[in-house]
Tab-separated table of C-alpha atoms and ligand atoms in Angstrom:
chain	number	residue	atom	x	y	z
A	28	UNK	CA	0.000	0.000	0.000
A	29	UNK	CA	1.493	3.349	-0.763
A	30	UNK	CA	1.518	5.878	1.805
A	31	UNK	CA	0.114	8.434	-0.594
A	32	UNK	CA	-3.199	6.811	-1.156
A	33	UNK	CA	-4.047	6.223	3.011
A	34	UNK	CA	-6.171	8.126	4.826
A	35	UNK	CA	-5.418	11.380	7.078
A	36	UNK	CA	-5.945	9.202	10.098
A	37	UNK	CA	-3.966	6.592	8.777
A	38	UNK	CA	-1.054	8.764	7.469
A	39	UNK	CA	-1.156	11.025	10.687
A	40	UNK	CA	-0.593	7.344	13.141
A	41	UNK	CA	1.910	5.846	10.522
A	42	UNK	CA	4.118	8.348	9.230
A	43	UNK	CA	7.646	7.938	11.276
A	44	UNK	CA	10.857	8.177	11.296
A	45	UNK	CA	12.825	5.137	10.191
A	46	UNK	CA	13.685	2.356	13.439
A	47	UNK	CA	16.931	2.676	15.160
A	48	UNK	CA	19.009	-1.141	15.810
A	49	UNK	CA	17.108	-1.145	18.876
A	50	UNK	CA	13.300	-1.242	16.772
A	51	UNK	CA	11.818	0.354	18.956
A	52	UNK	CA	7.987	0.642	17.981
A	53	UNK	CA	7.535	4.443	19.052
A	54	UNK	CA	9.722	7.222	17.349
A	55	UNK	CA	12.652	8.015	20.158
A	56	UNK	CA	13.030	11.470	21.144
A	57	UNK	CA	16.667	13.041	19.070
A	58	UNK	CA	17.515	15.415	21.999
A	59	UNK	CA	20.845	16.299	20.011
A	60	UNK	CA	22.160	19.486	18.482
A	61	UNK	CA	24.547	18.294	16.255
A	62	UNK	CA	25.238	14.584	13.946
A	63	UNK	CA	28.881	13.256	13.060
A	64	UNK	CA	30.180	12.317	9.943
A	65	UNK	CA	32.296	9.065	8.924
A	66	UNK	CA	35.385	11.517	6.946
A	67	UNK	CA	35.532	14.553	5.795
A	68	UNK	CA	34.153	13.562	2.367
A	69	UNK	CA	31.103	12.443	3.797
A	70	UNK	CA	30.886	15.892	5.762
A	71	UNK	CA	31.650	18.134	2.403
A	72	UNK	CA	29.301	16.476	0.896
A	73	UNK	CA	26.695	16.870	3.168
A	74	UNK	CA	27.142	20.797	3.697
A	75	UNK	CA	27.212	21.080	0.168
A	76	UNK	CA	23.757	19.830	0.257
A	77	UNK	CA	24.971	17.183	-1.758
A	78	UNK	CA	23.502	14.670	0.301
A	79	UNK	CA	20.144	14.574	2.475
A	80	UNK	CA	20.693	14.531	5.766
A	81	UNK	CA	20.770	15.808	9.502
A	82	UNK	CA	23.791	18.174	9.944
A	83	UNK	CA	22.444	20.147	13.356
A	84	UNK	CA	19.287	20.738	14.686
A	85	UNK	CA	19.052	24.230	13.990
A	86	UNK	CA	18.714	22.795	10.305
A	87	UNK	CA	16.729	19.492	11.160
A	88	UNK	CA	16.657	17.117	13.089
A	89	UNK	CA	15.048	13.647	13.210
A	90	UNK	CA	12.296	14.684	15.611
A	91	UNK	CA	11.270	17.903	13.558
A	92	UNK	CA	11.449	15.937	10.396
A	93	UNK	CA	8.879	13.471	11.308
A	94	UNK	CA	6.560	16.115	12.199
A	95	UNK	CA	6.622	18.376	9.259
A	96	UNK	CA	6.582	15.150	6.999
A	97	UNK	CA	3.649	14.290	8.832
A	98	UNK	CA	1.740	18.132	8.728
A	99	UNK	CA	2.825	17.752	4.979
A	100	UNK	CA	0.839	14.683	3.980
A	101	UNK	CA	-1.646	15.848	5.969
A	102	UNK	CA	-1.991	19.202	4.156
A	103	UNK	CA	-1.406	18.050	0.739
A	104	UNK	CA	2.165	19.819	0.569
A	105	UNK	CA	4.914	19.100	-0.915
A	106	UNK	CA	7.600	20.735	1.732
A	107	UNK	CA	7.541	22.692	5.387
A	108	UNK	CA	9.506	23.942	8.247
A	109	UNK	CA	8.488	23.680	12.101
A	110	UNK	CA	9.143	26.569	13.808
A	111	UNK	CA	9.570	27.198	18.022
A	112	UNK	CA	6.199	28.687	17.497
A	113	UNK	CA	3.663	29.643	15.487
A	114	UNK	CA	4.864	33.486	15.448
A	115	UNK	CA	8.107	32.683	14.346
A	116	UNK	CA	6.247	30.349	11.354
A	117	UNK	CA	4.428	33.865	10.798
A	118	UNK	CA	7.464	36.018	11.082
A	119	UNK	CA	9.993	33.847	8.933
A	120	UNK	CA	7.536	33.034	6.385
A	121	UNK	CA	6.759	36.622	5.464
A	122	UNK	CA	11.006	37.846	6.458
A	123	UNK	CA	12.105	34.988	3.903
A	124	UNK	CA	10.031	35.495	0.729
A	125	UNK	CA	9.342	40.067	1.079
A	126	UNK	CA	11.642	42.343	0.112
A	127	UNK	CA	11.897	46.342	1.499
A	128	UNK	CA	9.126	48.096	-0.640
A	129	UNK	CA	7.079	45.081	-1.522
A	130	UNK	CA	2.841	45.313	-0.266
A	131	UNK	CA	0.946	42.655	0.706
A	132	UNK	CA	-3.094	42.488	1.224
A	133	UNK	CA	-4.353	40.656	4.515
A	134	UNK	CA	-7.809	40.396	5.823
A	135	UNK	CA	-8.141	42.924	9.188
A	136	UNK	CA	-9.322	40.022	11.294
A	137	UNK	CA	-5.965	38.389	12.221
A	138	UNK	CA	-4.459	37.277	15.435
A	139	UNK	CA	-3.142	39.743	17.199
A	140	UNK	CA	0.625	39.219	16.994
A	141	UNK	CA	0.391	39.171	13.400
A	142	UNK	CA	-1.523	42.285	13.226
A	143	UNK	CA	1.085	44.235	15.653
A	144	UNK	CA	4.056	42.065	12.686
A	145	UNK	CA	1.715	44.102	10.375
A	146	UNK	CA	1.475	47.486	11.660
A	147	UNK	CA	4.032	48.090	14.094
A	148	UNK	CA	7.535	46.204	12.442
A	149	UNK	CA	7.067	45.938	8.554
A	150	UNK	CA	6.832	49.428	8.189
A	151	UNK	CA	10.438	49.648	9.549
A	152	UNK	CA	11.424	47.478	6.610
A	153	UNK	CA	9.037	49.674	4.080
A	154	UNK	CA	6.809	46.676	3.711
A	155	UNK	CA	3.072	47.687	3.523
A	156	UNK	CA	-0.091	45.975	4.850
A	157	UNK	CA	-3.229	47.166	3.456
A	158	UNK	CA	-6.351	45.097	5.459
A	159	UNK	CA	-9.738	44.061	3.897
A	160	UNK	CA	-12.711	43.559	6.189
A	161	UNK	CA	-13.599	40.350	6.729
A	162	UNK	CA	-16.775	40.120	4.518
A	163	UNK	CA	-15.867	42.266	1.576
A	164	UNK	CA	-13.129	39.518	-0.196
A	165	UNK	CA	-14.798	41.641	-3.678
A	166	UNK	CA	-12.868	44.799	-2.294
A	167	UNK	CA	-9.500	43.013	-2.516
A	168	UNK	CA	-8.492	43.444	-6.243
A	169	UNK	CA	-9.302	46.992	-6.038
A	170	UNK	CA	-5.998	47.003	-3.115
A	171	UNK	CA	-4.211	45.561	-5.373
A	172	UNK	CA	-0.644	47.870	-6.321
A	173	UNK	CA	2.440	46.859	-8.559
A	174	UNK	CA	4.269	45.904	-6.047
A	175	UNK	CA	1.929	43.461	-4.189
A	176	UNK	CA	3.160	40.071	-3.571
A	177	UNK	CA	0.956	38.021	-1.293
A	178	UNK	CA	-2.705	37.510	-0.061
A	179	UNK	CA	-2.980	36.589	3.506
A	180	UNK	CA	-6.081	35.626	5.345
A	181	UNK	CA	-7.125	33.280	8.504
A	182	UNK	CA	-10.210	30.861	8.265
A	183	UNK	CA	-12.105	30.649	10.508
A	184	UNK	CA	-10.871	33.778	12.211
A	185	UNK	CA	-9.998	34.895	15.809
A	186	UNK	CA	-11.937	35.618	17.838
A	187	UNK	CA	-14.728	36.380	15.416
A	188	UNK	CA	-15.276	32.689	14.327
A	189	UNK	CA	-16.072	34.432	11.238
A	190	UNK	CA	-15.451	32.026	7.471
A	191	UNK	CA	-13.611	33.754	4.372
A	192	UNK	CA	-14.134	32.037	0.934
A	193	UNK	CA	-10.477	30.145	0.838
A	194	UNK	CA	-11.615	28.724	-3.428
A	195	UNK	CA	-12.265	32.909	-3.971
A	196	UNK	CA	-9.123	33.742	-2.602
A	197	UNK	CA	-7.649	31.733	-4.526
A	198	UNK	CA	-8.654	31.976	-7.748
A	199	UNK	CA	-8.018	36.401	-7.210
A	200	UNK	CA	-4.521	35.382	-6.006
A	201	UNK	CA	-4.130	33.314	-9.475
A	202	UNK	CA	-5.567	35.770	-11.846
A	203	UNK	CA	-3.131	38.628	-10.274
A	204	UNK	CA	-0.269	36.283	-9.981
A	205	UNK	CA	-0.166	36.563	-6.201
A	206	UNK	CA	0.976	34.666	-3.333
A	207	UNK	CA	-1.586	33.071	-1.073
A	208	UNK	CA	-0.923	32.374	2.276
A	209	UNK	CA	-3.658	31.259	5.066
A	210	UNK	CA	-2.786	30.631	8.512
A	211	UNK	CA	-4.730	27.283	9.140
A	212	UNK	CA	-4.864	27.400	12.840
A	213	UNK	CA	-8.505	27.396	14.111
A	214	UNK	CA	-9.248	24.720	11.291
A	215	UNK	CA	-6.455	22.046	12.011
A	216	UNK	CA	-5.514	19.904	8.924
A	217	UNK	CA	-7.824	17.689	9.614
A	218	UNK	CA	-11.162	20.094	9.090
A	219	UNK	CA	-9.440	21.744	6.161
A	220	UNK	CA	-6.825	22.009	3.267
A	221	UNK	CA	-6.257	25.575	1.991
A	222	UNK	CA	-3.845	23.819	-0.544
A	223	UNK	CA	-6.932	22.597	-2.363
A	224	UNK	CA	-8.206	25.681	-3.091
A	225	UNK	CA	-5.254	27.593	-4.149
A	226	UNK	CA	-2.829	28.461	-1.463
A	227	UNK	CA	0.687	28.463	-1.822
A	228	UNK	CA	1.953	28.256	1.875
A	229	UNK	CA	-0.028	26.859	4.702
A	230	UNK	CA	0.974	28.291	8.353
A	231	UNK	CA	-0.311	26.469	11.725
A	232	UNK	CA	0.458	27.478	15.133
A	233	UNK	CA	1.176	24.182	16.310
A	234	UNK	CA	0.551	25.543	20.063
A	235	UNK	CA	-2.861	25.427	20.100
A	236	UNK	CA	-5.294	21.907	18.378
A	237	UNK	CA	-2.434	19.863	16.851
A	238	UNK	CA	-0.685	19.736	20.714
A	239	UNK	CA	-3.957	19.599	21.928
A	240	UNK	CA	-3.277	19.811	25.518
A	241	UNK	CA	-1.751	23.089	26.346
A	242	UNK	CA	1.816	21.980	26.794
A	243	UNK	CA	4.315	23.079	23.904
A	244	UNK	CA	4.371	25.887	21.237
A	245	UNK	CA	4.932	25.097	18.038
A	246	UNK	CA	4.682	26.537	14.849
A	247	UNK	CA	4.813	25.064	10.991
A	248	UNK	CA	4.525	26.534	7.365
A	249	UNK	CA	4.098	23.955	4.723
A	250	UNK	CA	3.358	24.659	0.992
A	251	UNK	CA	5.329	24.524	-2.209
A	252	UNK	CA	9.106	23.028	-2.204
A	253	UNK	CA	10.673	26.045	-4.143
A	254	UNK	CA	8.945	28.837	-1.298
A	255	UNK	CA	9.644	26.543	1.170
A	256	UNK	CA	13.257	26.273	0.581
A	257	UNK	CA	13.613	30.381	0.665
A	258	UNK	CA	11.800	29.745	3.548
A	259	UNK	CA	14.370	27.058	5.148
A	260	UNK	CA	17.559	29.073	4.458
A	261	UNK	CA	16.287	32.296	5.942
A	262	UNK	CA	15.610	29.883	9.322
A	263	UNK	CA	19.113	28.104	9.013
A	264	UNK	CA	20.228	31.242	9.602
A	265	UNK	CA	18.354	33.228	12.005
A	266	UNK	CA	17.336	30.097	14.118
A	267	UNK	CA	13.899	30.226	14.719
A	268	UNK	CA	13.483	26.474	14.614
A	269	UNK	CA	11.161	23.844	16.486
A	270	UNK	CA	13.087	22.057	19.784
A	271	UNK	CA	13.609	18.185	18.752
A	272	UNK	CA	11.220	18.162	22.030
A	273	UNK	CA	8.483	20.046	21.221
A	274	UNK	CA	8.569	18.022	17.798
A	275	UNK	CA	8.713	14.957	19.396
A	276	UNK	CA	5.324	15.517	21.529
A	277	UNK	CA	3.521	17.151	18.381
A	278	UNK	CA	4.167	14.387	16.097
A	279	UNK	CA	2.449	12.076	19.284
A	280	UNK	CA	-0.267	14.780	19.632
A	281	UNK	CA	-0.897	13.968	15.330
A	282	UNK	CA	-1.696	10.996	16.213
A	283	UNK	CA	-4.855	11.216	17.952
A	284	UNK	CA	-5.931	14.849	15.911
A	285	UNK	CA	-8.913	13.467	14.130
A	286	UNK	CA	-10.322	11.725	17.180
A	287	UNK	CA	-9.945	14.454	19.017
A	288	UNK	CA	-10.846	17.438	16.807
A	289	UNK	CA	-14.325	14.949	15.936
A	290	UNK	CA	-15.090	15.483	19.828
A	291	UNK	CA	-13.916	19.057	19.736
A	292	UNK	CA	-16.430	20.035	17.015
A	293	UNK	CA	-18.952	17.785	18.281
A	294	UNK	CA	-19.012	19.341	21.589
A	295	UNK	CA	-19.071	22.778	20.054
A	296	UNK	CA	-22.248	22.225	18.189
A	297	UNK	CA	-24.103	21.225	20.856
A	298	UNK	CA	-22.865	24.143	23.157
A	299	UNK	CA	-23.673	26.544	20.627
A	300	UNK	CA	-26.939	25.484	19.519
A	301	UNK	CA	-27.707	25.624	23.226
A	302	UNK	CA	-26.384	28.708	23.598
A	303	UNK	CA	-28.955	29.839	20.437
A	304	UNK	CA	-31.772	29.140	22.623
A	305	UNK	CA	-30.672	31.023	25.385
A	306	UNK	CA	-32.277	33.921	26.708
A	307	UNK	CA	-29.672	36.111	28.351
A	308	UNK	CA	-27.670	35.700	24.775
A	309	UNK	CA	-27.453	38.267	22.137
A	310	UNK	CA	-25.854	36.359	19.107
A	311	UNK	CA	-23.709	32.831	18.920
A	312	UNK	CA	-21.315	32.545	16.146
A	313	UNK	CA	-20.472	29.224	14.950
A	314	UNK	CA	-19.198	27.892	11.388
A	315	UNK	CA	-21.643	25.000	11.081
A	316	UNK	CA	-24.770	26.949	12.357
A	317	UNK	CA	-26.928	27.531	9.949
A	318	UNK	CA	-27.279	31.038	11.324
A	319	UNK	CA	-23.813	32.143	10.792
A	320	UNK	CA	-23.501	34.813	8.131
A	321	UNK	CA	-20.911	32.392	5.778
A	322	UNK	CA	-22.704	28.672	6.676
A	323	UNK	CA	-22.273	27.686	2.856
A	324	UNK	CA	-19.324	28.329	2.458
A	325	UNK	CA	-17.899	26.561	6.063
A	326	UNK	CA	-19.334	23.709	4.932
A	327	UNK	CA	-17.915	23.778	1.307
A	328	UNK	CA	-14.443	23.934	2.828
A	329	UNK	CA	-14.383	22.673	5.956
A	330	UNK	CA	-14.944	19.056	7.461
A	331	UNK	CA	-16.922	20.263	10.540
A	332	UNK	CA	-17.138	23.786	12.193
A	333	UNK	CA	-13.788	23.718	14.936
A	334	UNK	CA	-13.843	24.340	18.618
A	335	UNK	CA	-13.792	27.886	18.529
A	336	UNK	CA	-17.589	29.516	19.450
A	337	UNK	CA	-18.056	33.074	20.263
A	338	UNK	CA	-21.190	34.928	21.732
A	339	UNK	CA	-22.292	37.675	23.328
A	340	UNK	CA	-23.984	38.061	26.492
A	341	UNK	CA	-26.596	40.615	27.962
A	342	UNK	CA	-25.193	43.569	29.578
A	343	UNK	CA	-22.233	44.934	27.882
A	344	UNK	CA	-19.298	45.196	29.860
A	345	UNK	CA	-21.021	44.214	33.220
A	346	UNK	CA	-22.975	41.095	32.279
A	347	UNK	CA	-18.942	39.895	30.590
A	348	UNK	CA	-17.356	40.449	33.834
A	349	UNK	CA	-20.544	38.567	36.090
A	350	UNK	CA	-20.273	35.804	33.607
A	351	UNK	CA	-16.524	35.539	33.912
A	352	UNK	CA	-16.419	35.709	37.792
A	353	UNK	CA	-19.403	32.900	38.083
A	354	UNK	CA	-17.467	30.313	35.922
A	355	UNK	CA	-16.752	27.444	37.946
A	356	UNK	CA	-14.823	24.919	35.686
A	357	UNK	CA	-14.051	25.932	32.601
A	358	UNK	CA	-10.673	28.017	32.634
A	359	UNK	CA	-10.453	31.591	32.386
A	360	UNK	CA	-7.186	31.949	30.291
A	361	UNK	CA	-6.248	33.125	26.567
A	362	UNK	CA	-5.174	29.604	25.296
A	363	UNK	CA	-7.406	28.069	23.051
A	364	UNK	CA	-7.662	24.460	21.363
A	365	UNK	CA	-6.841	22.306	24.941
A	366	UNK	CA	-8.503	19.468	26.197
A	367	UNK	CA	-9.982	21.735	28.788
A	368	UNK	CA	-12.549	24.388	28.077
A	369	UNK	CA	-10.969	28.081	27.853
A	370	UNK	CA	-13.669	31.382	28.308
A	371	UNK	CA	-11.914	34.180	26.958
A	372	UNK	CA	-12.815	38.120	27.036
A	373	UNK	CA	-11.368	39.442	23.845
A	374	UNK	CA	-12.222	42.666	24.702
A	375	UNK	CA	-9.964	42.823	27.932
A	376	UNK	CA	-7.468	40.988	27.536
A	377	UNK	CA	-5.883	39.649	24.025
A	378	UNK	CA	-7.477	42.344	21.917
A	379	UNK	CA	-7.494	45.088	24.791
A	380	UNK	CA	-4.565	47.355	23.284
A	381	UNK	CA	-6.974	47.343	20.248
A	382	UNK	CA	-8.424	50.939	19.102
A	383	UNK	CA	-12.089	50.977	19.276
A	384	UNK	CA	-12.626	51.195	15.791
A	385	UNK	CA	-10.095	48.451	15.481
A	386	UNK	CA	-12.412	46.121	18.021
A	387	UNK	CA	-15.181	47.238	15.897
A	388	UNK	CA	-13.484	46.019	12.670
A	389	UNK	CA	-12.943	42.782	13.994
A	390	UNK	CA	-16.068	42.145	15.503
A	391	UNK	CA	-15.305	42.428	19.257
A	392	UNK	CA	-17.954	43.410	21.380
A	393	UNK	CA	-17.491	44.208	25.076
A	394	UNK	CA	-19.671	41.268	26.012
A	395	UNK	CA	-18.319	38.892	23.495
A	396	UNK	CA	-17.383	35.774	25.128
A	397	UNK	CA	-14.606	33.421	22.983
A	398	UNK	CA	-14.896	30.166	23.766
A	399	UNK	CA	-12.450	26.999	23.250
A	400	UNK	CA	-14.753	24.341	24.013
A	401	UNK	CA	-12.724	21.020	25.029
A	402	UNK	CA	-12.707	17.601	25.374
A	403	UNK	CA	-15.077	17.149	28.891
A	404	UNK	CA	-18.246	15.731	28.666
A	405	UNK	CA	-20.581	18.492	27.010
A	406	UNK	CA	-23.132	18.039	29.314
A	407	UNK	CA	-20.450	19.311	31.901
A	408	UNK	CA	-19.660	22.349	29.505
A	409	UNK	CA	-22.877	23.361	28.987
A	410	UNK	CA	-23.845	23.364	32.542
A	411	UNK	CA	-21.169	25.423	33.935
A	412	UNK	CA	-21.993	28.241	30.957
A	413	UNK	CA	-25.165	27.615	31.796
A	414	UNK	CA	-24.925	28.653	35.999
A	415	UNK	CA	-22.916	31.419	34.798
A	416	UNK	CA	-25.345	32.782	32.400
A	417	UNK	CA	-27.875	32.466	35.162
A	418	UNK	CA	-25.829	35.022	37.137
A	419	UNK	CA	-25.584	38.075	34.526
B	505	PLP	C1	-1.924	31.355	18.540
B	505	PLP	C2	-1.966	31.770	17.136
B	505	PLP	C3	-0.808	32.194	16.470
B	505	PLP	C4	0.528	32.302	17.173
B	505	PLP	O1	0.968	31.076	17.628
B	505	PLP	P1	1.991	30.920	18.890
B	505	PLP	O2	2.299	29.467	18.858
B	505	PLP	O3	1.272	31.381	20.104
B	505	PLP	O4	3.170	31.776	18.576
B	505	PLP	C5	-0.914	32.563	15.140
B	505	PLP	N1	-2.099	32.518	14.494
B	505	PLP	C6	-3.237	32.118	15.104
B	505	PLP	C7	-4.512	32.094	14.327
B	505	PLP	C8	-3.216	31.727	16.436
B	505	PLP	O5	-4.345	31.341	17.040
């Protein structure tokens, strides 16, 4: 059976790293910065690239090798990098492949560490942002300028859960010869594969539902083998790469991603098609409800609608801050895609430096409520939002 013709579950158990003498049946953990060499020929040849293999970890390393193989199969790619985290994917994808004076077009609803990359840093290089909102995709050709050279976007985004067309996207970055990079994060490979529709580069922060379990950052970017490889020199360089560790427990935490996500998105249906219902809520947002504003098109390109529900509660700024101080279980943190249910308050804490107009750009609301719903029984979930709610 060739490995290209299994299935993601199949690929993301099986693909490993070759056995050691001592056949072991689980991939060993590399913790090693540098590999030897038999002579000197052996060693000429393999910094001249002449040969495939490990030379030091800051280049590769057994551990990270198995992982991006793995997040490459998985994505349909043909190459990738792992990165300490998913900023530094972010960061060395866009330091690698702009130059000073290039422009690139990004929707406005990105995370917010890529939005301060944006506004704050790349203008010190001369490298212009300009931002679409998140439901006009028509007004992007219109931002287009000579020197443009990529497309960036996040689907679904954060925190607004809200869905941009990834097929659209594509076929604009085509037709004006564009790069098209989408940072895959809230959809995991497993819901979705931005490849298919027309992306060049694929970036996941690794941190959050391929871990799983709120223990290591990671970051990846996977996509074509000739951006890829601009991509791996820049990192050989400045050393932004993934810890053989880190690797090691992400390519474990692959293993178990479609189970897991399957629970993740089932649990998040049911809490927010509960919370629809509710009467102390103003609006849920959700990918696979049928009331969320781009339902077609989540379900055109995604497998099932992610962890990630937000909502508002009565009372602006007071009701947020009664239902945050009556949680009992679920964890008040900024975290998102754990096995444990996060409640997040976008509008005072991650996205708190934002301007107002900013916040209103985005979609955050001072009673909006961002929820990572985990991997506990639902009925648990729902009842703790549920005694909360009864609070506000
Ligand atoms: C968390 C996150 C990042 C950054 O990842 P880190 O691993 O925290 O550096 C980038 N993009 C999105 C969409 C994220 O959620």
């Amino acid at each position: 059976m060739s490995m290209d013709s299994q299935k993601f579950e199949t690929q993301a158990v099986r693909a490993q790293t070759g056995k050691t003498q001592f056949r072991e049946h689980s991939t060993p953990l590399y913790l090693t910065s540098g590999f030897v060499f038999d002579d000197s020929e052996e060693m000429r040849a393999a910094f001249a690239e002449e040969k495939q293999r490990d030379l030091y970890s800051r280049y590769s390393n057994p551990n990270t090798s198995e992982f991006v193989d793995k997040i490459c199969k998985l994505e349909g790619a043909e190459d990738g990098f792992a990165f300490a985290t998913g900023m530094a994917a972010v960061y060395a994808t866009f330091a690698a492949l702009l130059n000073a004076g290039d422009h690139m077009i990004s929707c406005r609803s990105v995370f917010g560490a890529t939005h301060a990359l944006f506004t704050k840093y790349f203008p010190k290089w001369d490298i212009e942002t300009s931002y679409f909102p998140v439901n006009q995709i028509d007004i992007i050709e219109s931002l287009i300028q000579p020197n443009t050279k990529i497309i960036y976007a996040e689907s679904p985004t954060n925190p607004g859960v809200d869905v941009l067309d990834l097929e659209l996207l594509g076929k604009i970055a085509k037709k004006h010869k564009l790069l098209l990079i989408i940072d895959n994060c809230f959809a995991t490979p497993y819901l979705q594969n931005p490849i298919k529709f027309g992306a060049d580069l694929v970036i996941h922060s690794a941190t959050k539902l391929i871990d799983g379990q709120g223990r290591v950052l990671g970051g990846v970017t996977v996509g074509s083998r000739e951006l890829i490889r601009e991509i791996y020199l820049f990192s050989r360089v400045t050393g932004p790469a993934m810890s053989p560790f880190n690797a090691w427990v992400l390519s474990k935490s692959l293993e178990t991603l479609a189970v897991r996500t399957d629970r993740h998105c089932e649990n998040a249906l049911k809490l927010a098609e509960f919370l629809e219902s509710h009467p102390k809520i103003n609006w849920v947002k959700y990918p696979f409800l049928k009331s969320h504003p781009q339902y077609e098109v989540a379900k055109k390109q995604m497998k099932l609608g992610g962890n990630i529900v937000a909502f508002e509660v009565n009372g602006g700024v007071q009701g947020g801050k009664m239902f945050f101080d009556s949680i009992k279980m679920c964890s008040l943190s900024a975290n998102l895609g754990d096995s444990r249910t996060i409640v997040t308050h976008p509008a005072s804490t991650t996205h708190a430096k934002l301007a107002v107009e900013d916040k209103q750009a985005v979609g955050i609301t001072d009673g909006m409520v961002r929820c990572s719903v985990g991997l506990e029984h639902v009925d648990d979930i729902i009842k703790d939002i549920e005694q909360a709610l009864e609070r506000v």
